Short mmCIF file of C-alpha atoms in Angstrom, two decimals:
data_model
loop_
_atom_site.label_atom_id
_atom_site.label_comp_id
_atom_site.label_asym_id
_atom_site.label_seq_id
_atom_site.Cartn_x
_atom_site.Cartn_y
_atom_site.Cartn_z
CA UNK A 958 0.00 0.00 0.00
CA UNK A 959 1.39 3.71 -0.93
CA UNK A 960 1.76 6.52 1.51
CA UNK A 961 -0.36 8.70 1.66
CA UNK A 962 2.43 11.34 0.26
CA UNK A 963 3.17 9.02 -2.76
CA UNK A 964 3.11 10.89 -6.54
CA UNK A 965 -0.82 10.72 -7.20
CA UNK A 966 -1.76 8.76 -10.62
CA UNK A 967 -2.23 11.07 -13.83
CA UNK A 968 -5.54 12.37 -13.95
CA UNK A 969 -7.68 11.55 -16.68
CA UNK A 970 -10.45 14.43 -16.16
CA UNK A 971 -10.02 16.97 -19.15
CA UNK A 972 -8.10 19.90 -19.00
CA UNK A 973 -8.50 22.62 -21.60
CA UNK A 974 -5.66 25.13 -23.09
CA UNK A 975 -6.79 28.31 -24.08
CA UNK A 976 -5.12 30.84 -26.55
CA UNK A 977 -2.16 30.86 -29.12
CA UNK A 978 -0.26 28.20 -31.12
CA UNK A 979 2.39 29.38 -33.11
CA UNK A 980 5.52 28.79 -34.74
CA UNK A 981 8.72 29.33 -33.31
CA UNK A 982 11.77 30.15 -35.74
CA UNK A 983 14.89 28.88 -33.80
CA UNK A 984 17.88 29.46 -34.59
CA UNK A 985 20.25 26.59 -35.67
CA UNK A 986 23.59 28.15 -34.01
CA UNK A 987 23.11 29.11 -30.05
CA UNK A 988 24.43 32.59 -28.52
CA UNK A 989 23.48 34.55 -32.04
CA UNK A 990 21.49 37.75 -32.86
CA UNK A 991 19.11 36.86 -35.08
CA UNK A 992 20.21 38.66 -37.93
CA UNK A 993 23.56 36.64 -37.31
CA UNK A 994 21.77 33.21 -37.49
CA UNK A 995 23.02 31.13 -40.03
CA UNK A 996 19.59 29.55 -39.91
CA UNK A 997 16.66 28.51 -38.25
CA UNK A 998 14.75 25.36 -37.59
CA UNK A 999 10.86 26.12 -37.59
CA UNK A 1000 9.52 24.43 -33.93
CA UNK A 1001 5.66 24.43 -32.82
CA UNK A 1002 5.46 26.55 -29.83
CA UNK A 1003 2.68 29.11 -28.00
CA UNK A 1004 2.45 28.30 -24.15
CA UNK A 1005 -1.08 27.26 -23.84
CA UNK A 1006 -0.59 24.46 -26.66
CA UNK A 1007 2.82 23.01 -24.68
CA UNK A 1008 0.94 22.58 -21.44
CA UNK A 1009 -1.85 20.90 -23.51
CA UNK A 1010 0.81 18.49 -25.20
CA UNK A 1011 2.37 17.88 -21.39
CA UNK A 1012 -0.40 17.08 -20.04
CA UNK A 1013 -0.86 14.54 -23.33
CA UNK A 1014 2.61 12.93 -22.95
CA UNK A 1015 2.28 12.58 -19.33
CA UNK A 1016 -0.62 10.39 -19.58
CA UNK A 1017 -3.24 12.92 -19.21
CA UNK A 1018 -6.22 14.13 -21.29
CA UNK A 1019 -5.80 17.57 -23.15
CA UNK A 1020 -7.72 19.79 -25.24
CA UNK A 1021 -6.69 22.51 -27.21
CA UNK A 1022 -8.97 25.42 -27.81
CA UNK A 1023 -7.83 28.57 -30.15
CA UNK A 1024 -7.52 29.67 -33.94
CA UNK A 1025 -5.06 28.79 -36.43
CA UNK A 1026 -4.77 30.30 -39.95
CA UNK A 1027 -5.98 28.29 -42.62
CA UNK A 1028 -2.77 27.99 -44.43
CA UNK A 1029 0.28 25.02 -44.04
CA UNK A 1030 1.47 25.85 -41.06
CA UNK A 1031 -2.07 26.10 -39.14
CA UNK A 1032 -3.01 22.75 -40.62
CA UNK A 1033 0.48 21.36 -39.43
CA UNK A 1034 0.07 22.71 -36.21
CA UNK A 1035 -3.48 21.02 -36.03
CA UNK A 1036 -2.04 17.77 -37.03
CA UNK A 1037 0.56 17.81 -34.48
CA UNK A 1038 -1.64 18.69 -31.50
CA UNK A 1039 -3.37 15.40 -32.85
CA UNK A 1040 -0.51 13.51 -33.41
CA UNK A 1041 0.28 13.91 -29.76
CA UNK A 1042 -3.49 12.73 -28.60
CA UNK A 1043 -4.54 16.86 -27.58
CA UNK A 1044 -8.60 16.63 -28.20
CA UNK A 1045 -8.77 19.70 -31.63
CA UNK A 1046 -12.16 19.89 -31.14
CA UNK A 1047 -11.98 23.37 -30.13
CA UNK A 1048 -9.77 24.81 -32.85
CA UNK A 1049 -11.42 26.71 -36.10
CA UNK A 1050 -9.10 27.92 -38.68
CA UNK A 1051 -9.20 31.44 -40.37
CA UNK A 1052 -8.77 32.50 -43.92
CA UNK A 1053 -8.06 35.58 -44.18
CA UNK A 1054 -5.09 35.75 -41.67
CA UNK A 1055 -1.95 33.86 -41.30
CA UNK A 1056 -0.28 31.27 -38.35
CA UNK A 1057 1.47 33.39 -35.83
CA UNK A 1058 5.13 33.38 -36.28
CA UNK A 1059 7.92 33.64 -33.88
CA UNK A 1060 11.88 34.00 -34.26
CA UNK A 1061 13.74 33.38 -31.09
CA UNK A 1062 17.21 33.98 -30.54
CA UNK A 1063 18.26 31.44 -28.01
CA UNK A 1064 21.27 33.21 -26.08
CA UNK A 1065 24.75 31.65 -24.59
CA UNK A 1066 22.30 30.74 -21.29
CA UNK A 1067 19.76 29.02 -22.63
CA UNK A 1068 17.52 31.97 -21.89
CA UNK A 1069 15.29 33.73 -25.08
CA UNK A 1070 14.46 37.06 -26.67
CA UNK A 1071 11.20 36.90 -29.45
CA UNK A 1072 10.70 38.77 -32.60
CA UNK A 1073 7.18 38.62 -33.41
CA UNK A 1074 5.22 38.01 -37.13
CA UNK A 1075 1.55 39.04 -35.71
CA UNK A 1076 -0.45 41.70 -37.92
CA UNK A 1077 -2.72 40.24 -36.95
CA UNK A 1078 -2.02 36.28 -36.95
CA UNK A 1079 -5.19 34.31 -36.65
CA UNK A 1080 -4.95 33.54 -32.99
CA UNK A 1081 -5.74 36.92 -32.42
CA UNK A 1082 -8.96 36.60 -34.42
CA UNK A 1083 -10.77 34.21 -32.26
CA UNK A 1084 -14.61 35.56 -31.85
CA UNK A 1085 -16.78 34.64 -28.94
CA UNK A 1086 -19.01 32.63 -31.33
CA UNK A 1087 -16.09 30.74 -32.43
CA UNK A 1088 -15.78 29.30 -29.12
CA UNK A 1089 -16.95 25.51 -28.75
CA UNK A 1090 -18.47 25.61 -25.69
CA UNK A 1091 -19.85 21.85 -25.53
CA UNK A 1092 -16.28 21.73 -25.21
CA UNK A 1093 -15.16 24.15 -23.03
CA UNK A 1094 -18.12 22.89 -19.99
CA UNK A 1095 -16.56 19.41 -20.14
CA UNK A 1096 -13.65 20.59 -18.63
CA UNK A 1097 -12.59 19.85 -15.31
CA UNK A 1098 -9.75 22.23 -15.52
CA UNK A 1099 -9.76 25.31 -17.95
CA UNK A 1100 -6.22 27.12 -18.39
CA UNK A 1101 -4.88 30.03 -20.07
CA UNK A 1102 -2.50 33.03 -20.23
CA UNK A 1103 -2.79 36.93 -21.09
CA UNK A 1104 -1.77 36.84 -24.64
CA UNK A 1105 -5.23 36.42 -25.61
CA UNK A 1106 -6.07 39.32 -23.79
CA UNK A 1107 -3.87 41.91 -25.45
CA UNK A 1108 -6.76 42.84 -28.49
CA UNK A 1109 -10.45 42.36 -29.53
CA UNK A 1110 -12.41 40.39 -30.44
CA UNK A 1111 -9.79 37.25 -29.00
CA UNK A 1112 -10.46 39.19 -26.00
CA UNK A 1113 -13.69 39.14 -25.58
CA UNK A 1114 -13.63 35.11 -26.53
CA UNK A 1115 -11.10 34.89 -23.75
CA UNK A 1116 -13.48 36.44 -21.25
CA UNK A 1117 -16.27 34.16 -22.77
CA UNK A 1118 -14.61 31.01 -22.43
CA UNK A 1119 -13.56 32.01 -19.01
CA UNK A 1120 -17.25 32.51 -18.05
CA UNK A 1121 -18.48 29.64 -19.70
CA UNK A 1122 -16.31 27.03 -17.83
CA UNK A 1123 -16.28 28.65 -14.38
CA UNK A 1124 -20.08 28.14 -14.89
CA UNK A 1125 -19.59 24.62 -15.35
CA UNK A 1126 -17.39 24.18 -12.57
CA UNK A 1127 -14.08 23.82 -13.59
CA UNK A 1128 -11.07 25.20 -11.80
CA UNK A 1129 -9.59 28.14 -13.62
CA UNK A 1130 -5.57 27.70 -13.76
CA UNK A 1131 -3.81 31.13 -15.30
CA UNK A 1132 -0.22 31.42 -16.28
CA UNK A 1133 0.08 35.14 -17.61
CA UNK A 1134 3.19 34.04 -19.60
CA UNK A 1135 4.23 37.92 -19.91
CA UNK A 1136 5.66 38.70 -23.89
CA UNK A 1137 6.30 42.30 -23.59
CA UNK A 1138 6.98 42.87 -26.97
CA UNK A 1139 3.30 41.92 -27.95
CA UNK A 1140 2.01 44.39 -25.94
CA UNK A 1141 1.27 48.06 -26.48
CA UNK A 1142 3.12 49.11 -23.34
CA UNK A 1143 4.17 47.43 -20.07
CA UNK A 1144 1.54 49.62 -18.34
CA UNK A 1145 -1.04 48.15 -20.50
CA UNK A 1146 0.43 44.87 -20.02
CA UNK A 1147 0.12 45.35 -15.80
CA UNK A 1148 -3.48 46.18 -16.06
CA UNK A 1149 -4.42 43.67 -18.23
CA UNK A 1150 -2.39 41.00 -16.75
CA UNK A 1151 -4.22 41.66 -13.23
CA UNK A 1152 -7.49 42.67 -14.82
CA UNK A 1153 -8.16 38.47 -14.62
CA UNK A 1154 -6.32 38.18 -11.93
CA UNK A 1155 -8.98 37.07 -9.11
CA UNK A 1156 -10.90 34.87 -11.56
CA UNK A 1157 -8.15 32.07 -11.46
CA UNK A 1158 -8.17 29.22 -8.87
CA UNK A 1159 -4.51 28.72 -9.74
CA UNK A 1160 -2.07 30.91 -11.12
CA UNK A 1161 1.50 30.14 -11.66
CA UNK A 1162 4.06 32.83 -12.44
CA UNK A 1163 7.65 33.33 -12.98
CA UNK A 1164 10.45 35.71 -10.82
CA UNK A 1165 10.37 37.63 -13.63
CA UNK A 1166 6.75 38.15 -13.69
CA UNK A 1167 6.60 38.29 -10.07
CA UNK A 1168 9.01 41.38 -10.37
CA UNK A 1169 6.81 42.86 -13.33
CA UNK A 1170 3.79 43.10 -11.69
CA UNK A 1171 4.86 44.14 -7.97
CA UNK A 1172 8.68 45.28 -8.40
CA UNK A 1173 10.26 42.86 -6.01
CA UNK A 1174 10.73 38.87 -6.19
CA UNK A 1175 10.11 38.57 -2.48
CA UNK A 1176 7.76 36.12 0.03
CA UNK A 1177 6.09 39.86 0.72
CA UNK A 1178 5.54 40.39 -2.71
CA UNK A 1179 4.46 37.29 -4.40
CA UNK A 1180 1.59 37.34 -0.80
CA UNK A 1181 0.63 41.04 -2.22
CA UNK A 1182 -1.15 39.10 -5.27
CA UNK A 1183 -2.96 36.95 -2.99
CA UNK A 1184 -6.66 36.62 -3.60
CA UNK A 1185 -9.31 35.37 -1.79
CA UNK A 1186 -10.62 32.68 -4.16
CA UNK A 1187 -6.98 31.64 -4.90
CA UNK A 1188 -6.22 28.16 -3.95
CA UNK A 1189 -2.77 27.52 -4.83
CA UNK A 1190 -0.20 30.47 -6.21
CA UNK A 1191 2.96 29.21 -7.73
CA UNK A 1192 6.08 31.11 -8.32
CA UNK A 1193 8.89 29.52 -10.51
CA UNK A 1194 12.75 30.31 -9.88
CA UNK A 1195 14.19 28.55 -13.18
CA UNK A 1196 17.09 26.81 -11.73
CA UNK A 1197 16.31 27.80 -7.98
CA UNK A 1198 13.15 25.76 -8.64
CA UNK A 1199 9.88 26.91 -7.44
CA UNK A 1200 7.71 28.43 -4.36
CA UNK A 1201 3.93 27.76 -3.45
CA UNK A 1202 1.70 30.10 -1.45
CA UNK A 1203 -1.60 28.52 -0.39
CA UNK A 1204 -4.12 30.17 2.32
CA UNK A 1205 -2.42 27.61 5.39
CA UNK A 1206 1.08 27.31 4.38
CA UNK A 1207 3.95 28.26 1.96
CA UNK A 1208 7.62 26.83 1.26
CA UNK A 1209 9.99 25.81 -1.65
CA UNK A 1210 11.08 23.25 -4.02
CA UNK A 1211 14.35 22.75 -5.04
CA UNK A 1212 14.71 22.24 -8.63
CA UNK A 1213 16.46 19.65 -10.37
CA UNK A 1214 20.24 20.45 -12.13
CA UNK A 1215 20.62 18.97 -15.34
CA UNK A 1216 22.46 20.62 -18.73
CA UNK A 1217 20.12 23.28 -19.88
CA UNK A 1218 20.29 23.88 -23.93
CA UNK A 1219 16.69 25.86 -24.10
CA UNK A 1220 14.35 26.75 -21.35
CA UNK A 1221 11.76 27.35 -23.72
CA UNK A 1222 8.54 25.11 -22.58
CA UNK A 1223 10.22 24.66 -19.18
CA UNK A 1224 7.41 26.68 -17.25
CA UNK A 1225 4.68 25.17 -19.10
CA UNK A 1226 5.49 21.41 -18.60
CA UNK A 1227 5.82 22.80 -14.63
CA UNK A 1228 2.28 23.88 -14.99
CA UNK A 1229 0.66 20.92 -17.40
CA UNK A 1230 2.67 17.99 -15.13
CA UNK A 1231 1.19 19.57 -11.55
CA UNK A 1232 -2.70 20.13 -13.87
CA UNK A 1233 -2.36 16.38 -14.73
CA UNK A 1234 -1.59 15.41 -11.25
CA UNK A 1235 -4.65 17.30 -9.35
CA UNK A 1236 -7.50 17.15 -11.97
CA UNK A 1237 -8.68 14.53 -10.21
CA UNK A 1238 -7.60 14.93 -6.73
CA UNK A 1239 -8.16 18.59 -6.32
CA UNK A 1240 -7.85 18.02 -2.05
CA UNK A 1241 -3.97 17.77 -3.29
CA UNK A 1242 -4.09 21.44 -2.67
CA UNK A 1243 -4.89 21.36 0.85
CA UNK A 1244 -2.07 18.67 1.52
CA UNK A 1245 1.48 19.94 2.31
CA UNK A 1246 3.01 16.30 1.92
CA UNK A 1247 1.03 15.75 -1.20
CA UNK A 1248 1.40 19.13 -2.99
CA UNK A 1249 5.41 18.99 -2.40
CA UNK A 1250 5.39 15.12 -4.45
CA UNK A 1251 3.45 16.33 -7.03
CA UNK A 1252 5.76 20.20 -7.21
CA UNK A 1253 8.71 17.75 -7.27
CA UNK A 1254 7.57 15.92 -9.91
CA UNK A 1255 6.59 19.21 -11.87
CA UNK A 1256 10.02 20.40 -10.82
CA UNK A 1257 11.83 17.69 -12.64
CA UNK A 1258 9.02 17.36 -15.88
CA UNK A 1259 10.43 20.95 -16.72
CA UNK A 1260 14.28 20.65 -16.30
CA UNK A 1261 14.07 18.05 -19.13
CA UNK A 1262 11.78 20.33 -21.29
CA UNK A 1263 15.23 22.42 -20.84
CA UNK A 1264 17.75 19.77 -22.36
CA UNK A 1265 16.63 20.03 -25.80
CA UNK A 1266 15.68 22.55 -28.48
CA UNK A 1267 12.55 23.64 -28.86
CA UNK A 1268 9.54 22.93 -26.15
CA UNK A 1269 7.57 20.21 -27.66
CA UNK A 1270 10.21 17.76 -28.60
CA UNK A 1271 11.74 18.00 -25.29
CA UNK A 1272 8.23 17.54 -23.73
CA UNK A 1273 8.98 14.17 -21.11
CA UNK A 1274 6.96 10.98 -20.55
CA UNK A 1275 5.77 9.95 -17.15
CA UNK A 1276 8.94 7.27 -16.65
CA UNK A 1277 11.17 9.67 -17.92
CA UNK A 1278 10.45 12.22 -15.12
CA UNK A 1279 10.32 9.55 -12.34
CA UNK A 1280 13.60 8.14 -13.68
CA UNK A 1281 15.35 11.57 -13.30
CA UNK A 1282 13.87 11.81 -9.72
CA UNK A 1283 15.09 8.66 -8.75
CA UNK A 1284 18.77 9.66 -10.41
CA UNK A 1285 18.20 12.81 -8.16
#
């Protein structure tokens, strides 16, 4: 018989990505400007279609829901969401507007600046009657990020779909997943970012959104975006792992060191491995013991998402992330 703090069993209740897929242009050469890059490998990316493929290759059941273009690479991002067993039910695909393109320079670190192709990419074209909400209510957990927020009418979708499953009960997991560089200014970006804010039942963020939005990366800070319908905040430290706030008791994780290439992904196979792990079990989130297994595990599932190029490919199994656990 398990303890009682054992990893819990992948969920198989459906959780529900909301927002952008897109391509990412990497380049082939690491620690380049773009304009020096020899070349560039085209990877699928867009943060709420990783977590949807984690929670897929960790055993779990995923949906995407969002717009593509209706051009090749839509249609090839639509065939890999399937190819990976995400539910593309929810996706419609626009004529008139292409697939959102990204070029990423990947510097020396492992860490990323974007360039973005969006004017306006389909994504952004999403319309509230778009939305499959047969879909959407079957959810047991709905997540998302602010991208979606940034212009009408994917907006008002956004706030649609948001309605729609917090009707139907699901728990409401946010990960603003801050692009500046898409936004019209970082002032705009604040307000928007919080304008959600105490909708979510979970919301994970990184230091560097933690300093965004309140100016510090402190135990003081990340408490001054406490709200009282929040049931678990997250706050992720890259290689210093990651810190959870919940209304009875806080603490840290320590990550897991292994040779980073490309942190792209990292943050939302975090988020997709601890969705899979509670969409079941949501009294994980009450449990100390039980909450630090499952961060662990989260922990690990995104320092392998960092020792390959792009996020996808890198994306771990369930054995995988147990093995480098055990190795730990």
């Amino acid at each position: 018989m398990a303890s009682n703090n054992a990893l819990p069993a992948t969920g198989k209740g459906l959780i529900i990505s909301f927002g952008e897929m897109l391509i990412d242009f990497v380049p082939t050469t690491s620690g380049v400007s773009l304009a020096e890059a020899p070349g560039f490998l085209k990877a699928p990316g867009g943060a709420p279609a990783n977590v949807a493929i984690a929670v897929a290759r960790l055993g779990g059941k995923s949906a995407f829901v969002g717009k593509l273009g209706d051009d090749e690479f839509g249609h090839m991002l639509a065939g890999i969401l399937k190819e990976n067993d995400v539910n593309a039910d929810g996706i419609t695909f626009d004529e008139g507007a292409r697939t959102a393109l990204a070029f990423v320079t990947l510097r020396a670190d492992g860490e990323r600046e974007f360039m973005f192709y969006r004017n306006p990419s389909a994504d952004m074209l999403l319309k509230p009657e778009d939305l499959n909400l047969e879909l959407i209510r079957s959810a047991k957990i709905f997540h998302y990020g602010s991208i979606s927020l940034i212009v009408e009418p994917c907006r008002s979708a956004h706030l649609k779909a948001l309605e729609v499953a917090k009707e139907a009960g699901s728990l409401l997991s946010y990960d603003p997943n801050l692009r500046l560089p898409l936004w019209p200014s970082p002032k705009e970006a604040r307000e928007q970012i919080l304008s959600i804010w105490d909708k979510a039942d979970i919301i994970k963020i990184s230091d560097v959104e933690l300093e965004f939005l309140t100016g510090k990366v402190d135990d003081a800070s990340a408490l001054s975006l406490w709200h009282p319908n929040l049931k678990l905040l997250l706050v992720t430290l890259g290689e210093d792992g990651s810190k959870y706030y919940t209304k009875n008791f806080h603490g840290s994780v320590d990550a897991f060191h292994v040779k980073t290439v490309d942190t792209t992904g990292a943050g939302d196979s975090f988020i997709g491995a601890l969705l899979s792990k509670i969409v079941d079990d949501q009294s994980i989130l009450e449990d100390e013991a039980r909450l630090r297994e499952v961060l662990k595990f989260a922990n690990a599932t995104g320092a392998i998402t960092t020792t390959k190029k792009g996020a996808i490919p890198a994306l771990p199994t369930e054995p995988d992330v147990l093995n480098l656990i055990k190795q730990a």
